[in-house]
CSV table of C-alpha atoms in Angstrom, one decimal:
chain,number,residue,atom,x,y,z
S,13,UNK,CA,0.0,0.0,0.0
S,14,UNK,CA,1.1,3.8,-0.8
S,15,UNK,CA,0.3,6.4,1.2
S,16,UNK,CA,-1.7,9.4,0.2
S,17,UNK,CA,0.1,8.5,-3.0
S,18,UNK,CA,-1.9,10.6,-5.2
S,19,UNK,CA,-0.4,13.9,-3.8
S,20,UNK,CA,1.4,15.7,-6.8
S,21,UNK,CA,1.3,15.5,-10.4
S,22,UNK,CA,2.6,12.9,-12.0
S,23,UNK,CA,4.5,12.5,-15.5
S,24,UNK,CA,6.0,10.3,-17.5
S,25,UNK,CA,7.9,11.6,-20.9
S,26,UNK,CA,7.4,8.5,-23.3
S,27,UNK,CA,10.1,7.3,-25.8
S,28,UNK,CA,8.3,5.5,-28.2
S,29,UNK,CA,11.7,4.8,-30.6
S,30,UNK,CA,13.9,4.5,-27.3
S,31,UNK,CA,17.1,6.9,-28.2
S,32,UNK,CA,16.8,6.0,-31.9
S,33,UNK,CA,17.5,9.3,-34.3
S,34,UNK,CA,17.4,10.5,-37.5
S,35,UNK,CA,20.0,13.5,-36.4
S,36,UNK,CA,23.2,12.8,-34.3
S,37,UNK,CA,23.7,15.7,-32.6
S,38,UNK,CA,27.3,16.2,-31.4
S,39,UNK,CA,25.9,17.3,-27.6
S,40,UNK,CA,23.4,14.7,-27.9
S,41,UNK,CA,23.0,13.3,-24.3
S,42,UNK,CA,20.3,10.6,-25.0
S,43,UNK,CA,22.2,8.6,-28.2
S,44,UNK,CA,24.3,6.7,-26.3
S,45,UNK,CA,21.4,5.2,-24.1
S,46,UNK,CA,20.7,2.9,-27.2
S,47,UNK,CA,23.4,0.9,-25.6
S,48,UNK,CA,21.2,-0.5,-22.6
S,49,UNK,CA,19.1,-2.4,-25.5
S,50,UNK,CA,21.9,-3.2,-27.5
S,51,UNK,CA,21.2,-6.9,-27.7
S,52,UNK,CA,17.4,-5.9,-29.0
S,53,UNK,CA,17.0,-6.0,-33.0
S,54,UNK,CA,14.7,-2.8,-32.3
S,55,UNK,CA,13.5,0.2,-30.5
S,56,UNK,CA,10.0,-0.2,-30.9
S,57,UNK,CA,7.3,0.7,-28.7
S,58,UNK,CA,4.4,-2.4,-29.3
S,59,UNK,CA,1.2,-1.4,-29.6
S,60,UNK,CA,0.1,-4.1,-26.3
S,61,UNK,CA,2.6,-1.9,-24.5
S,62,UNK,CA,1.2,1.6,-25.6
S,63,UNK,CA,-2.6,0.4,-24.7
S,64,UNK,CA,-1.1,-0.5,-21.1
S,65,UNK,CA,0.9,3.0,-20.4
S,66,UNK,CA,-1.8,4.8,-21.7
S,67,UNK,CA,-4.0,3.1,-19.6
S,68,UNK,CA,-1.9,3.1,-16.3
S,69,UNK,CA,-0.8,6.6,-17.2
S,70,UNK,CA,-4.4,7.9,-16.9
S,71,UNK,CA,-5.6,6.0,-14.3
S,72,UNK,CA,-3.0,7.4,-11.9
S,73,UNK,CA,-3.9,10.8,-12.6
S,74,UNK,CA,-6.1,13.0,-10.2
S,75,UNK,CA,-6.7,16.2,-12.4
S,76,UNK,CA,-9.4,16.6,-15.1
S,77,UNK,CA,-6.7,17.1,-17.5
S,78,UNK,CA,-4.2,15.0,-18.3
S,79,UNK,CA,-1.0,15.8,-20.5
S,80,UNK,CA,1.2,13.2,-22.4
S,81,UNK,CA,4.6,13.8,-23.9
S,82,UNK,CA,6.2,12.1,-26.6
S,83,UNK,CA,9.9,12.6,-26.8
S,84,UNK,CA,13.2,11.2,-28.8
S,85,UNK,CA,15.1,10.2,-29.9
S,86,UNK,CA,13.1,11.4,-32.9
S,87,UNK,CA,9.9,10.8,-31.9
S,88,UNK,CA,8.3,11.5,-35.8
S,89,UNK,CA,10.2,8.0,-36.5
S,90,UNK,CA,7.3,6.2,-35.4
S,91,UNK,CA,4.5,6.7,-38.3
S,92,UNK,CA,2.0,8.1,-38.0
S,93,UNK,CA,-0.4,5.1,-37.8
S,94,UNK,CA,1.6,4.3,-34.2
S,95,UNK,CA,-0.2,8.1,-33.0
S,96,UNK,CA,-3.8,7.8,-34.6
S,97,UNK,CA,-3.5,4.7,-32.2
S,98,UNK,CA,-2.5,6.3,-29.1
S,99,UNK,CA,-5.4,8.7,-29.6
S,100,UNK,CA,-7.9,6.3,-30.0
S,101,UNK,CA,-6.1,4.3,-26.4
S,102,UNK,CA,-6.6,8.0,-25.2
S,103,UNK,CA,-10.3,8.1,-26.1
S,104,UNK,CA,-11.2,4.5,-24.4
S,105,UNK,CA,-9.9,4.9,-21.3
S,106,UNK,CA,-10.2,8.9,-20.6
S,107,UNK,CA,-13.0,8.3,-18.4
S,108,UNK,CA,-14.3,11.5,-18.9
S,109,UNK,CA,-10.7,13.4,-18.4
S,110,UNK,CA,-9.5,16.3,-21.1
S,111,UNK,CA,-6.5,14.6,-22.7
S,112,UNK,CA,-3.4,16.4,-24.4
S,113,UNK,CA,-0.8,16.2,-26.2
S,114,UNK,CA,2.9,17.4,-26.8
S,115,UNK,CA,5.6,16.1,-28.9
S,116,UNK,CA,9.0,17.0,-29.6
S,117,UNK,CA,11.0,16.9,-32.6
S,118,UNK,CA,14.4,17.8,-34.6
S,119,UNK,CA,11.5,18.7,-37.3
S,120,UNK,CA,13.2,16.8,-40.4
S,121,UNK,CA,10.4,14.6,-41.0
S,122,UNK,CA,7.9,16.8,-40.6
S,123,UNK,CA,5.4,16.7,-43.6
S,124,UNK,CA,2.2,17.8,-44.8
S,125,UNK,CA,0.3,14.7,-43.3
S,126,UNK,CA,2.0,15.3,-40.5
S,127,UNK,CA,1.2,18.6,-40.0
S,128,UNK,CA,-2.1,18.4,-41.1
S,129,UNK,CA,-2.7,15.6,-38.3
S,130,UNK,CA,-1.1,17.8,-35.8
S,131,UNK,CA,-3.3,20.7,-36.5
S,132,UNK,CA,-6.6,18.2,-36.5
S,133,UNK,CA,-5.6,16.6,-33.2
S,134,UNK,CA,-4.2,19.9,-31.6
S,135,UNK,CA,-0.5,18.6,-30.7
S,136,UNK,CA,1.9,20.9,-28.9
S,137,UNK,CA,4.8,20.8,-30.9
S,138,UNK,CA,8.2,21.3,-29.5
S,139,UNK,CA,11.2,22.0,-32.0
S,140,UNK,CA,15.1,21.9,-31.2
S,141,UNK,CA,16.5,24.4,-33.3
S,142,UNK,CA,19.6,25.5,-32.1
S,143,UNK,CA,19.2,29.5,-33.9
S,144,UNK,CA,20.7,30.6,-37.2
S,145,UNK,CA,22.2,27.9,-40.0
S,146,UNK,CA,25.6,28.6,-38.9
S,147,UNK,CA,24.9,27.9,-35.0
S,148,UNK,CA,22.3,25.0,-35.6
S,149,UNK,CA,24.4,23.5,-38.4
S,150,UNK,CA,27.9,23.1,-36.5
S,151,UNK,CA,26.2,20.4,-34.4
S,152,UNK,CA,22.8,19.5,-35.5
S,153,UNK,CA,24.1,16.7,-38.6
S,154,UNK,CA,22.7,13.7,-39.6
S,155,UNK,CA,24.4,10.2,-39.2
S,156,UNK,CA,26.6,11.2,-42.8
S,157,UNK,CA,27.5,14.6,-41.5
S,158,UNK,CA,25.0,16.4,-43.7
S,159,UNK,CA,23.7,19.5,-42.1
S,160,UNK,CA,19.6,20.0,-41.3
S,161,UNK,CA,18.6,23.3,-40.9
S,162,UNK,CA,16.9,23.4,-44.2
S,163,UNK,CA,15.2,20.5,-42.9
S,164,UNK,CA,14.0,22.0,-40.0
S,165,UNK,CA,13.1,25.5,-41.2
S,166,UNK,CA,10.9,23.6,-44.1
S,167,UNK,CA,9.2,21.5,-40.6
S,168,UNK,CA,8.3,25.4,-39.3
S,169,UNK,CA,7.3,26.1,-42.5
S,170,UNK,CA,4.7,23.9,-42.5
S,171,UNK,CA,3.5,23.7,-39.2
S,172,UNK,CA,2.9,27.7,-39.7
S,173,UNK,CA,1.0,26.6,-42.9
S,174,UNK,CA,-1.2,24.9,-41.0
S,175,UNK,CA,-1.3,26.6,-38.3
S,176,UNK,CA,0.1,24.0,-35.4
S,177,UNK,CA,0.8,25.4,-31.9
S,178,UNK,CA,4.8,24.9,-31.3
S,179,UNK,CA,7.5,26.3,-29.3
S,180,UNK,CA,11.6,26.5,-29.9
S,181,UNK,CA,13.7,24.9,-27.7
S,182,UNK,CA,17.1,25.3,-28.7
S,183,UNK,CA,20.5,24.7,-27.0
S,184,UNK,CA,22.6,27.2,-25.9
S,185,UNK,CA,26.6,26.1,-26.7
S,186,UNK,CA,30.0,27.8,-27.3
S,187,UNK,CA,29.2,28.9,-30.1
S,188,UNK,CA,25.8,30.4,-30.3
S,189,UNK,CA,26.7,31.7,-26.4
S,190,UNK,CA,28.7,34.6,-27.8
S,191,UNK,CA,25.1,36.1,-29.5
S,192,UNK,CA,22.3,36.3,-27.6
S,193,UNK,CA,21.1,39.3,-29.0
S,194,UNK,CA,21.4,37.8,-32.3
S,195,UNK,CA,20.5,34.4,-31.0
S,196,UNK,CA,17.1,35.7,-30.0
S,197,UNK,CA,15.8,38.0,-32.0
S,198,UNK,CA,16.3,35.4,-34.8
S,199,UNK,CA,13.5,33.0,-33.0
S,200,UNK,CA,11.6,36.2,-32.5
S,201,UNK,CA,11.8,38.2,-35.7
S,202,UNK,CA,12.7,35.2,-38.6
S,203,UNK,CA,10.6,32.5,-36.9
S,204,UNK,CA,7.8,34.9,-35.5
S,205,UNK,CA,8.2,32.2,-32.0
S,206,UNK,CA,6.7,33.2,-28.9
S,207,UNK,CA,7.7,30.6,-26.7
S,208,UNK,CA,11.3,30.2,-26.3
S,209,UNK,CA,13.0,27.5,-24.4
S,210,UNK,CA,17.1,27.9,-24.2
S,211,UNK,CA,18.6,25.2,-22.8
S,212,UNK,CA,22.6,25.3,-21.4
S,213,UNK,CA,24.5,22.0,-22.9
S,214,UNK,CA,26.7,20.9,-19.7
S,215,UNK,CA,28.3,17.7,-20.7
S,216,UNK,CA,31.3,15.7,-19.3
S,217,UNK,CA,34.0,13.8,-21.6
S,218,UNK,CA,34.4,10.7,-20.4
S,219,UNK,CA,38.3,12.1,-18.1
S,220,UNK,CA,35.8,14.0,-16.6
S,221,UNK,CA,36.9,17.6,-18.0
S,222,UNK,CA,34.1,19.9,-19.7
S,223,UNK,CA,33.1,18.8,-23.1
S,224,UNK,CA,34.0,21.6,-25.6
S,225,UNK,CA,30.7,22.1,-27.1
S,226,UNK,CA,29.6,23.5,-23.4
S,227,UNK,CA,28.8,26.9,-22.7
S,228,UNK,CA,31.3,28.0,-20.2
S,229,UNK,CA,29.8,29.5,-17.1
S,230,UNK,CA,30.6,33.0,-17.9
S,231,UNK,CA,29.4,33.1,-21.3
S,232,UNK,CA,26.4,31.8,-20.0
S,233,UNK,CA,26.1,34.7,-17.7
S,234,UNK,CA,26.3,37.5,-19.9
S,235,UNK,CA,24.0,34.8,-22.4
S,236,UNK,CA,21.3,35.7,-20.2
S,237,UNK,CA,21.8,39.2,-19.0
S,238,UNK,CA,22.0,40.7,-22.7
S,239,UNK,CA,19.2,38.3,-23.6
S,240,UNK,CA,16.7,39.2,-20.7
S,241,UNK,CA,17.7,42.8,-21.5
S,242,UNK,CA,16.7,43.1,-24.9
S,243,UNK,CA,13.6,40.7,-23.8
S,244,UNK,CA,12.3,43.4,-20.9
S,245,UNK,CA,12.7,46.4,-23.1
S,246,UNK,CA,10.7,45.0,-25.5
S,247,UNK,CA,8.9,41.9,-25.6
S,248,UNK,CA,7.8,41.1,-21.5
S,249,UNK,CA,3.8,40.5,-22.5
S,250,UNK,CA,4.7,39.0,-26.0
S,251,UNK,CA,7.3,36.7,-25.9
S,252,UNK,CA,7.6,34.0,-23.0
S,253,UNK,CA,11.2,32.9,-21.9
S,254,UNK,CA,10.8,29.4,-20.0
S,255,UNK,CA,13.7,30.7,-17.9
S,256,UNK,CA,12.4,34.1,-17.4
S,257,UNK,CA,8.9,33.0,-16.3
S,258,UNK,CA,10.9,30.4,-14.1
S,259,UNK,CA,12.7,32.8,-12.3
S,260,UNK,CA,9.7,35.0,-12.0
S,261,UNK,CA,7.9,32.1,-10.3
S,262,UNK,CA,10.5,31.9,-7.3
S,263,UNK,CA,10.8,35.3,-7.1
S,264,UNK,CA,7.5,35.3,-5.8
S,265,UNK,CA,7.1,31.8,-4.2
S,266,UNK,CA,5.6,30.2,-6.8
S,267,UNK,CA,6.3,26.5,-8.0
S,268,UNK,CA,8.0,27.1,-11.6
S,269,UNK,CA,7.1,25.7,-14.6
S,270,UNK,CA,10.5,23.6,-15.0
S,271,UNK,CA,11.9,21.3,-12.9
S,272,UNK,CA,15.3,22.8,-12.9
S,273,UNK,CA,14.7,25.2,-10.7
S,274,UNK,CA,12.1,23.7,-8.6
S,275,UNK,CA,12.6,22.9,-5.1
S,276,UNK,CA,12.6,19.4,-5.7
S,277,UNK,CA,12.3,16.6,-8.6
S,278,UNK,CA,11.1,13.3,-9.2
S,279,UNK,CA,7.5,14.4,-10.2
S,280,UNK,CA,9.0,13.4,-13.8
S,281,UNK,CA,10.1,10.0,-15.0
S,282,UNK,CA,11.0,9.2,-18.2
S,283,UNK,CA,9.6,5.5,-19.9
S,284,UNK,CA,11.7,3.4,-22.3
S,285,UNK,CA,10.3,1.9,-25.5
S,286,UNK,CA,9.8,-1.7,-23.8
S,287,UNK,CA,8.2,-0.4,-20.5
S,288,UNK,CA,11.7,0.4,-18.3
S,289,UNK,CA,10.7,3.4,-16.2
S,290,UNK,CA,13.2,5.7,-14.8
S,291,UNK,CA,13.7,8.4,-12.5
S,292,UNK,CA,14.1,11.0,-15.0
S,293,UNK,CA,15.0,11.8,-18.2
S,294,UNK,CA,18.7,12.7,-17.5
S,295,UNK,CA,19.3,10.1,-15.4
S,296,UNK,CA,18.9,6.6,-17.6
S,297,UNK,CA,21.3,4.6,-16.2
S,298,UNK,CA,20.6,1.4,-14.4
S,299,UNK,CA,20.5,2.3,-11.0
S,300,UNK,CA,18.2,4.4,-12.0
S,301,UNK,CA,15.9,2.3,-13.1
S,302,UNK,CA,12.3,2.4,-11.2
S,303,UNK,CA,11.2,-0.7,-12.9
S,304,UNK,CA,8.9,-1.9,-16.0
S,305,UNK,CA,5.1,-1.5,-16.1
S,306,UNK,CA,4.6,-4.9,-17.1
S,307,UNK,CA,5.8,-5.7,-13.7
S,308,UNK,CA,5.3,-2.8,-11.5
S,309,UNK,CA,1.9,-0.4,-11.7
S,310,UNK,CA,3.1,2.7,-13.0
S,311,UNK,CA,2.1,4.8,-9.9
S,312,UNK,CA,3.8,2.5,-7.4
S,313,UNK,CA,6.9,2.9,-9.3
S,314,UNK,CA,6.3,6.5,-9.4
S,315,UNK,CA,5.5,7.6,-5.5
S,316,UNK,CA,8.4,4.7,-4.3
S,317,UNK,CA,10.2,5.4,-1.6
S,318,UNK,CA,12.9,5.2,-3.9
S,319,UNK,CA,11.8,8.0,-6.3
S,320,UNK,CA,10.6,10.0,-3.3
S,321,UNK,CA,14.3,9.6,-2.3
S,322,UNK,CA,15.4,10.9,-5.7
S,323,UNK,CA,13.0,14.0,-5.6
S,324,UNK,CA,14.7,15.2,-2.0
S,325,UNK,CA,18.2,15.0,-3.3
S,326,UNK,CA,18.2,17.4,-5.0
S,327,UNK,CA,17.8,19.7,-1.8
S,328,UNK,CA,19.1,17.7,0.2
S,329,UNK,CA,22.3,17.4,-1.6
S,330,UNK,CA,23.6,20.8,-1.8
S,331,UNK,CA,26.9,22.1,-0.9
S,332,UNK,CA,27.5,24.0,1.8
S,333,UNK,CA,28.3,27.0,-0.9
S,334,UNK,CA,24.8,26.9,-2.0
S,335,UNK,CA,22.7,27.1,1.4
S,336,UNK,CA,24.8,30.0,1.5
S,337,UNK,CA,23.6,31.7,-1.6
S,338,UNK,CA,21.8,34.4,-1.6
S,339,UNK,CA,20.3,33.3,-4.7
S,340,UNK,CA,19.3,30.2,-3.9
S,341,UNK,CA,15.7,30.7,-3.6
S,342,UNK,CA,15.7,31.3,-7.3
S,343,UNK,CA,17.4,28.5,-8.6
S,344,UNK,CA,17.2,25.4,-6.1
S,345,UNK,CA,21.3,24.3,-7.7
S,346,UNK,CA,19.7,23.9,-10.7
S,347,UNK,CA,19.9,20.5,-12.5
S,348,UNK,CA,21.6,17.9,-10.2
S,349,UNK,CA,22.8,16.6,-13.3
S,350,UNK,CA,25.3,19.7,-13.7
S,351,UNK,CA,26.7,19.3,-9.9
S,352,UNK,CA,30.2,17.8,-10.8
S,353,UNK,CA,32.3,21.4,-10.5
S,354,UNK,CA,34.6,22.0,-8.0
S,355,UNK,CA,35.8,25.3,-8.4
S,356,UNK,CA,33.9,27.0,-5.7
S,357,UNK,CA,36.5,25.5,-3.3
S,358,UNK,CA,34.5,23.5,-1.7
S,359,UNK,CA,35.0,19.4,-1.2
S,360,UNK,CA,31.0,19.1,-2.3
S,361,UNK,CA,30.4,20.0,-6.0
S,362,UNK,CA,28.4,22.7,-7.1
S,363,UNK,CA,26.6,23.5,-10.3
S,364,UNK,CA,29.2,23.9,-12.8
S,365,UNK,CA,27.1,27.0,-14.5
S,366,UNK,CA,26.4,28.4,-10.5
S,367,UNK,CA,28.9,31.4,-11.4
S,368,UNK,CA,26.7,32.3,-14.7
S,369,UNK,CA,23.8,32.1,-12.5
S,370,UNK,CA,25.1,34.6,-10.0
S,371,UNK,CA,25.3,37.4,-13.2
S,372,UNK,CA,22.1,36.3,-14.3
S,373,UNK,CA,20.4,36.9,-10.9
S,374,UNK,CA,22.1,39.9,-9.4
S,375,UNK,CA,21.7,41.0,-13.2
S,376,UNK,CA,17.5,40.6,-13.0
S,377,UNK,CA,17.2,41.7,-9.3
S,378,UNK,CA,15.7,45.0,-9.9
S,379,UNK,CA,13.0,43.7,-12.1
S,380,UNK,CA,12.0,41.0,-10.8
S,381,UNK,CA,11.6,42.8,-7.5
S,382,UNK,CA,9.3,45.5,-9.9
S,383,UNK,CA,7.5,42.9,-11.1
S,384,UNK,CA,7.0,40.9,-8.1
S,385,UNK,CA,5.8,44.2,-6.6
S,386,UNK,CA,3.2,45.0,-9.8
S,387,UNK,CA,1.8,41.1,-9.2
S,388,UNK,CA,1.3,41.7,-5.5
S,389,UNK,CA,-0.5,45.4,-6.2
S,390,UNK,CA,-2.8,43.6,-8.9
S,391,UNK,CA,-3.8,40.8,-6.5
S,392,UNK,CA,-2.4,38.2,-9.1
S,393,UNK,CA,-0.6,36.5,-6.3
């Protein structure tokens, strides 16, 4: 028995191809996970297993609505056939619940049918575009080296066409981290995007030293200061920074809207192509490994005591150096994946970005205090 196990919402990002991808991104994080199946002929979700997630996965739920999320790998490498299916799953066992849907995607293999289902069925779509040809086109390249930003900007293309709802998430590198302003006002001026997401890549070669495609903490830094300026002179109201808003929501207490900064994870699993559930997307490795819902019911797996566990770490695991931060409030030590830096002097790691934060935050201070204020005036909080 579980107790009072229904207490917090509960998701599970689905990986219907496993790590299997069209691209191969030099950053790519998730690629290498294809080892863990290596002696399976293929990634491939079965239909038997879809009608059981989809059916656990509602079932566990206790709001009205309930959201699922396809991810990658490249999700599109499933046809669409597999996704006229999970809507009709959707549809048997809702139970009267308002079901949605978000998928995201390098946006190669986006076509007319594609889009045209994605309008009908009013899909979220999330694409990774990592800004301008030059910036995307260093890394983004397919499995022959070819580049794919014509590939992707034909994808927008048509999912403006038709008039699907997306968002941009794009990493934020070496490269492109020298021009934010740039950076941005390409997704908000070329693409017409209103919802950004920019995402640091912090990676580790396998000595342990930085990969070189990271954005150094610094750059990273004065990445976001020059961005947020040129984003709160003109576009607060129009265009929605997942960062920005994020920060806004622990400026004034609020839970954010990303897990990176929140408090505490584990609210967020992540579930394999053959039913292997674990703790969280950037953690598949096998002792991370919650179980398989062919085994395990998906919410015992999810409100374990071992995933409970996972969710307090990520407090309960700072450094001495962070309780100590004045900005801690506003960003929690970020991702416990990017803990591994030692250059704060201190014998626990810290964040390796926390300096870049630091800008970031003493940077924003005034405004969010201005806008914090304006909430609390207009009874919005």
């Amino acid at each position: 028995m579980i107790a009072s196990p229904f207490s917090r919402p509960l998701y599970v990002m689905l990986k219907p191809v496993g790590a299997h991808c069209n691209l191969a991104c030099e950053y790519c994080y998730y690629l290498d996970k294809q080892q863990l199946y290596a002696q399976a002929p293929q990634h491939l979700m079965s239909e038997q297993l879809l009608e059981e997630f989809i059916r656990q996965y509602i079932a566990a739920q206790t709001m009205d609505e309930v959201l699922f999320t396809w991810h990658g790998g490249e999700a599109l490498m499933r046809p669409l056939s597999f996704y006229r299916r999970a809507i009709e799953l959707q549809k048997k066992y809702a139970e009267g619940k308002v079901i949605s849907n978000c998928i995201q995607t390098n946006g190669t293999l986006i076509t007319e049918e594609w889009a045209r289902f994605l309008h009908e069925e009013q899909w979220l779509v999330g694409v990774s575009i990592d800004g301008p040809q030059e910036y995307h086109d260093h890394y983004r390249r397919n499995r022959q080296g070819r580049p794919s930003w014509v590939k992707v900007r034909k994808g927008i293309d048509l999912l403006n066409r038709f008039h699907v709802e997306w968002n941009a998430m794009a990493v934020v590198n070496d490269l492109n981290g020298d021009d934010p302003v740039g950076f941005y006002r390409f997704f908000r001026d070329d693409l017409q995007c209103r919802f950004l997401q920019f995402t640091p890549i912090v990676e580790r070669m396998p000595d342990g030293n930085p990969a070189p495609f990271n954005v150094r903490p610094r750059q990273w830094g004065d990445f976001l200061c020059r961005l947020f300026d040129e984003w709160v002179q003109n576009d607060v109201g129009e265009v929605f920074v997942q960062l920005f808003d994020a920060t806004l929501s622990n400026w004034v207490g609020m839970t954010p809207g990303v897990c990176t900064m929140a408090h505490s994870c584990g609210h967020a699993a992540v579930m394999e192509w053959n039913g292997d559930v674990y703790s969280c997307d950037h953690f598949v490795f096998p002792q991370y490994k919650l179980g398989n819902i062919l085994e395990t019911p998906l919410a015992e797996m999810m409100y374990s005591p071992r995933q409970m566990e996972f969710g307090r770490a990520k407090y309960e695991s700072l450094s001495s150096v962070c309780r100590q931060c004045p900005w801690l409030f506003a960003c929690n030590g970020e991702c416990p994946k990017n803990r591994w830096s030692s250059n704060a002097g201190t014998p626990s790691p810290v964040n390796y970005l926390c300096e870049g934060y630091q800008m970031f935050f003493q940077h924003v201070a005034p405004w969010m205090d201005e806008m914090k204020n304006k909430l609390i005036t207009e009874n919005r909080i």
